[in-house]
Amino acid sequence: MRVRDLLVSRNYVTTVNDKDTVTEALDKIRKSGFRSVPVVDANDNYKGMIYKIHLIEYLYEQNGNADATLDTIIKHHEDSIEETSSFLDALLKIKALPFISVTDHGKLVGILTHNKIEGVFQDAFGVNTGGLNLTISSTEARGMIEKLARTLRGENIEGMLTLDNGSVLVRRVVLTLEGEKTEDEVEALRAKLEKSGFRILQMERLVKQI
């Protein structure tokens, strides 16, 4: 999965220009409702990010010049990611940021937000489709997924997420099975899993998200 598959397009992103004054930038951010926005130049090249709180501190706590340009207040000059980068790269870079700016050869093409990241994990859990969500553990870490797939033959797995990767003692898998099951069907599934050496740590029914 590439960043370009998840980004909020440039057309929907509020920005400020690097030649804007502090007052102009603060006015734009206030109107946008966001706490920070990307900064670009006249050619839409990414220059960094500006925070509402930093502008307010500069003006009212540091008695800064309202007509000054943003040069000294811009943050995260280097914190952007190319649209061809992987989802994993974005996940590692976005941690301490409210969003990460996405570029194509330096030009801003959009932003990647935490909501978009969370959406990927919701999909991995099968939240969007609903069904029976299970957290399963096994002391047989090596070959666990293959064994689990054989045990669940005939079931449609809507989402799967593995935990404890690299552990040689125990491994957990969170998965969502399609469709509604009766209590008898759930108990039959539990028995089948336990017979194969798996333990169900948690089970809940997910309602399909519309």
Short mmCIF file of C-alpha atoms in Angstrom, two decimals:
data_model
loop_
_atom_site.label_atom_id
_atom_site.label_comp_id
_atom_site.label_asym_id
_atom_site.label_seq_id
_atom_site.Cartn_x
_atom_site.Cartn_y
_atom_site.Cartn_z
CA MET A 1 0.00 0.00 0.00
CA ARG A 2 1.35 3.40 -1.00
CA VAL A 3 0.81 6.75 0.69
CA ARG A 4 -0.91 8.07 -2.45
CA ASP A 5 -3.73 5.56 -1.85
CA LEU A 6 -4.58 7.19 1.49
CA LEU A 7 -3.77 10.88 1.25
CA VAL A 8 -6.17 13.80 1.49
CA SER A 9 -5.79 15.51 -1.89
CA ARG A 10 -4.13 18.93 -2.18
CA ASN A 11 -7.44 20.40 -3.37
CA TYR A 12 -8.89 19.81 0.10
CA VAL A 13 -5.88 20.96 2.12
CA THR A 14 -5.67 24.44 3.69
CA THR A 15 -2.19 25.95 3.36
CA VAL A 16 -0.41 29.22 4.06
CA ASN A 17 2.23 30.82 1.88
CA ASP A 18 5.76 31.26 3.14
CA LYS A 19 5.51 34.97 2.26
CA ASP A 20 2.37 35.49 4.35
CA THR A 21 2.73 37.63 7.44
CA VAL A 22 2.16 36.18 10.90
CA THR A 23 -1.23 37.92 11.07
CA GLU A 24 -2.31 36.58 7.67
CA ALA A 25 -1.25 33.05 8.57
CA LEU A 26 -3.05 33.13 11.91
CA ASP A 27 -6.22 34.41 10.22
CA LYS A 28 -6.12 31.55 7.69
CA ILE A 29 -5.60 28.92 10.38
CA ARG A 30 -8.40 30.31 12.53
CA LYS A 31 -10.79 30.20 9.58
CA SER A 32 -9.73 26.65 8.69
CA GLY A 33 -10.44 25.29 12.18
CA PHE A 34 -7.18 23.31 12.18
CA ARG A 35 -4.36 23.65 14.72
CA SER A 36 -1.63 23.37 12.09
CA VAL A 37 -1.37 23.53 8.29
CA PRO A 38 1.37 23.04 5.66
CA VAL A 39 3.39 26.00 4.39
CA VAL A 40 4.12 26.25 0.66
CA ASP A 41 5.79 28.76 -1.64
CA ALA A 42 4.28 30.36 -4.75
CA ASN A 43 5.01 27.19 -6.75
CA ASP A 44 3.42 24.88 -4.15
CA ASN A 45 6.77 23.55 -2.96
CA TYR A 46 6.53 22.25 0.61
CA LYS A 47 8.32 24.47 3.13
CA GLY A 48 7.20 23.06 6.47
CA MET A 49 4.29 23.35 8.90
CA ILE A 50 2.91 26.19 10.95
CA TYR A 51 1.07 25.81 14.27
CA LYS A 52 -1.68 28.08 15.53
CA ILE A 53 -0.28 27.99 19.07
CA HIS A 54 3.18 29.10 17.90
CA LEU A 55 1.71 32.06 16.02
CA ILE A 56 -0.29 33.11 19.08
CA GLU A 57 2.73 32.75 21.36
CA TYR A 58 4.86 34.80 18.97
CA LEU A 59 2.32 37.63 18.77
CA TYR A 60 1.00 37.85 22.30
CA GLU A 61 3.64 36.34 24.56
CA GLN A 62 6.81 37.33 22.72
CA ASN A 63 5.41 40.66 21.41
CA GLY A 64 6.48 39.66 17.90
CA ASN A 65 6.05 41.69 14.74
CA ALA A 66 2.61 41.06 13.25
CA ASP A 67 3.92 41.90 9.78
CA ALA A 68 6.90 39.54 9.97
CA THR A 69 7.08 36.62 7.55
CA LEU A 70 6.91 33.04 8.76
CA ASP A 71 10.56 32.08 8.30
CA THR A 72 11.46 31.72 11.99
CA ILE A 73 8.17 30.08 13.02
CA ILE A 74 7.92 27.34 10.39
CA LYS A 75 8.46 23.85 11.83
CA HIS A 76 9.22 20.41 10.40
CA HIS A 77 11.00 21.61 7.26
CA GLU A 78 12.23 18.08 6.60
CA ASP A 79 9.16 16.18 7.78
CA SER A 80 7.35 15.19 4.62
CA ILE A 81 6.95 11.97 2.71
CA GLU A 82 6.83 11.12 -0.98
CA GLU A 83 3.49 9.89 -2.33
CA THR A 84 5.21 6.72 -3.59
CA SER A 85 6.40 5.82 -0.07
CA SER A 86 4.98 2.78 1.70
CA PHE A 87 2.32 2.80 4.40
CA LEU A 88 4.91 1.50 6.86
CA ASP A 89 7.21 4.46 6.19
CA ALA A 90 4.30 6.83 6.83
CA LEU A 91 3.32 5.01 10.02
CA LEU A 92 6.82 5.49 11.43
CA LYS A 93 7.12 9.16 10.41
CA ILE A 94 3.70 10.44 11.48
CA LYS A 95 3.95 9.45 15.15
CA ALA A 96 4.80 12.85 16.65
CA LEU A 97 3.00 14.94 14.04
CA PRO A 98 -0.66 16.01 13.73
CA PHE A 99 -0.38 14.95 10.05
CA ILE A 100 2.36 14.41 7.54
CA SER A 101 2.66 16.39 4.31
CA VAL A 102 2.85 14.32 1.13
CA THR A 103 5.01 15.54 -1.73
CA ASP A 104 5.92 14.67 -5.29
CA HIS A 105 9.45 15.87 -6.01
CA GLY A 106 9.06 18.57 -3.37
CA LYS A 107 5.61 19.81 -4.38
CA LEU A 108 2.73 19.37 -1.96
CA VAL A 109 0.16 16.88 -3.29
CA GLY A 110 -1.80 16.33 -0.07
CA ILE A 111 -1.54 15.26 3.56
CA LEU A 112 -1.84 11.97 5.41
CA THR A 113 -3.84 12.19 8.65
CA HIS A 114 -4.08 9.97 11.71
CA ASN A 115 -7.71 9.28 10.77
CA LYS A 116 -6.55 7.73 7.51
CA ILE A 117 -4.01 5.61 9.39
CA GLU A 118 -6.67 4.47 11.85
CA GLY A 119 -8.93 3.58 8.94
CA VAL A 120 -6.35 1.08 7.69
CA PHE A 121 -6.28 -0.66 11.05
CA GLN A 122 -10.07 -0.64 11.29
CA ASP A 123 -10.16 -2.39 7.94
CA ALA A 124 -7.53 -4.89 9.13
CA PHE A 125 -9.74 -5.68 12.12
CA GLY A 126 -12.76 -6.14 9.85
CA VAL A 127 -14.65 -3.31 11.54
CA ASN A 128 -16.11 -2.07 8.25
CA THR A 129 -17.72 -5.40 7.37
CA GLY A 130 -18.80 -6.60 10.79
CA GLY A 131 -18.90 -10.21 11.95
CA LEU A 132 -17.41 -12.23 14.78
CA ASN A 133 -14.17 -10.75 16.11
CA LEU A 134 -11.78 -13.13 17.87
CA THR A 135 -8.47 -12.69 19.65
CA ILE A 136 -6.71 -16.05 19.53
CA SER A 137 -3.44 -17.16 21.09
CA SER A 138 -1.18 -20.14 20.57
CA THR A 139 2.04 -21.31 22.19
CA GLU A 140 3.12 -22.65 18.80
CA ALA A 141 4.36 -19.40 17.28
CA ARG A 142 6.06 -20.92 14.23
CA GLY A 143 3.53 -22.09 11.65
CA MET A 144 0.61 -20.73 13.67
CA ILE A 145 -1.05 -18.90 10.76
CA GLU A 146 -0.93 -21.96 8.51
CA LYS A 147 -2.42 -24.13 11.24
CA LEU A 148 -5.08 -21.54 12.00
CA ALA A 149 -6.05 -21.32 8.32
CA ARG A 150 -6.51 -25.10 8.18
CA THR A 151 -8.62 -25.04 11.33
CA LEU A 152 -10.84 -22.27 9.94
CA ARG A 153 -11.26 -23.86 6.51
CA GLY A 154 -14.68 -22.90 5.15
CA GLU A 155 -14.83 -19.64 7.11
CA ASN A 156 -14.51 -16.29 5.34
CA ILE A 157 -11.93 -14.14 7.16
CA GLU A 158 -12.78 -10.47 6.68
CA GLY A 159 -9.79 -9.06 8.57
CA MET A 160 -6.67 -10.29 10.32
CA LEU A 161 -3.96 -8.68 12.42
CA THR A 162 -1.02 -10.53 14.00
CA LEU A 163 0.55 -9.54 17.32
CA ASP A 164 3.69 -10.63 19.21
CA ASN A 165 5.57 -11.04 15.93
CA GLY A 166 8.99 -12.56 16.55
CA SER A 167 7.98 -14.20 19.84
CA VAL A 168 8.96 -17.84 20.24
CA LEU A 169 6.73 -18.40 23.27
CA VAL A 170 3.26 -17.14 22.38
CA ARG A 171 1.57 -15.38 19.51
CA ARG A 172 -1.79 -13.67 19.21
CA VAL A 173 -3.97 -13.15 16.16
CA VAL A 174 -6.98 -10.84 15.94
CA LEU A 175 -9.38 -11.80 13.19
CA THR A 176 -12.95 -11.18 12.09
CA LEU A 177 -15.10 -13.89 10.56
CA GLU A 178 -17.86 -12.95 8.16
CA GLY A 179 -21.53 -13.20 9.01
CA GLU A 180 -23.69 -13.70 12.06
CA LYS A 181 -23.36 -16.94 14.00
CA THR A 182 -25.76 -18.57 16.41
CA GLU A 183 -24.61 -19.42 19.92
CA ASP A 184 -24.37 -23.09 18.91
CA GLU A 185 -22.19 -22.19 15.93
CA VAL A 186 -19.97 -20.06 18.15
CA GLU A 187 -19.53 -22.90 20.63
CA ALA A 188 -18.74 -25.33 17.81
CA LEU A 189 -16.12 -22.90 16.53
CA ARG A 190 -14.65 -22.53 20.01
CA ALA A 191 -14.39 -26.30 20.40
CA LYS A 192 -12.72 -26.67 17.00
CA LEU A 193 -10.13 -24.03 17.80
CA GLU A 194 -9.38 -25.43 21.24
CA LYS A 195 -9.00 -28.92 19.82
CA SER A 196 -6.32 -27.54 17.48
CA GLY A 197 -4.43 -26.00 20.39
CA PHE A 198 -5.72 -22.44 20.15
CA ARG A 199 -7.11 -20.38 23.01
CA ILE A 200 -9.78 -17.70 22.52
CA LEU A 201 -8.79 -14.72 24.64
CA GLN A 202 -11.63 -12.45 23.58
CA MET A 203 -14.72 -12.69 21.41
CA GLU A 204 -17.18 -10.00 20.37
CA ARG A 205 -19.73 -9.38 17.67
CA LEU A 206 -19.01 -6.40 15.42
CA VAL A 207 -21.82 -4.45 13.84
CA LYS A 208 -21.17 -3.54 10.21
CA GLN A 209 -20.20 0.12 9.82
CA ILE A 210 -22.40 1.90 7.28
#
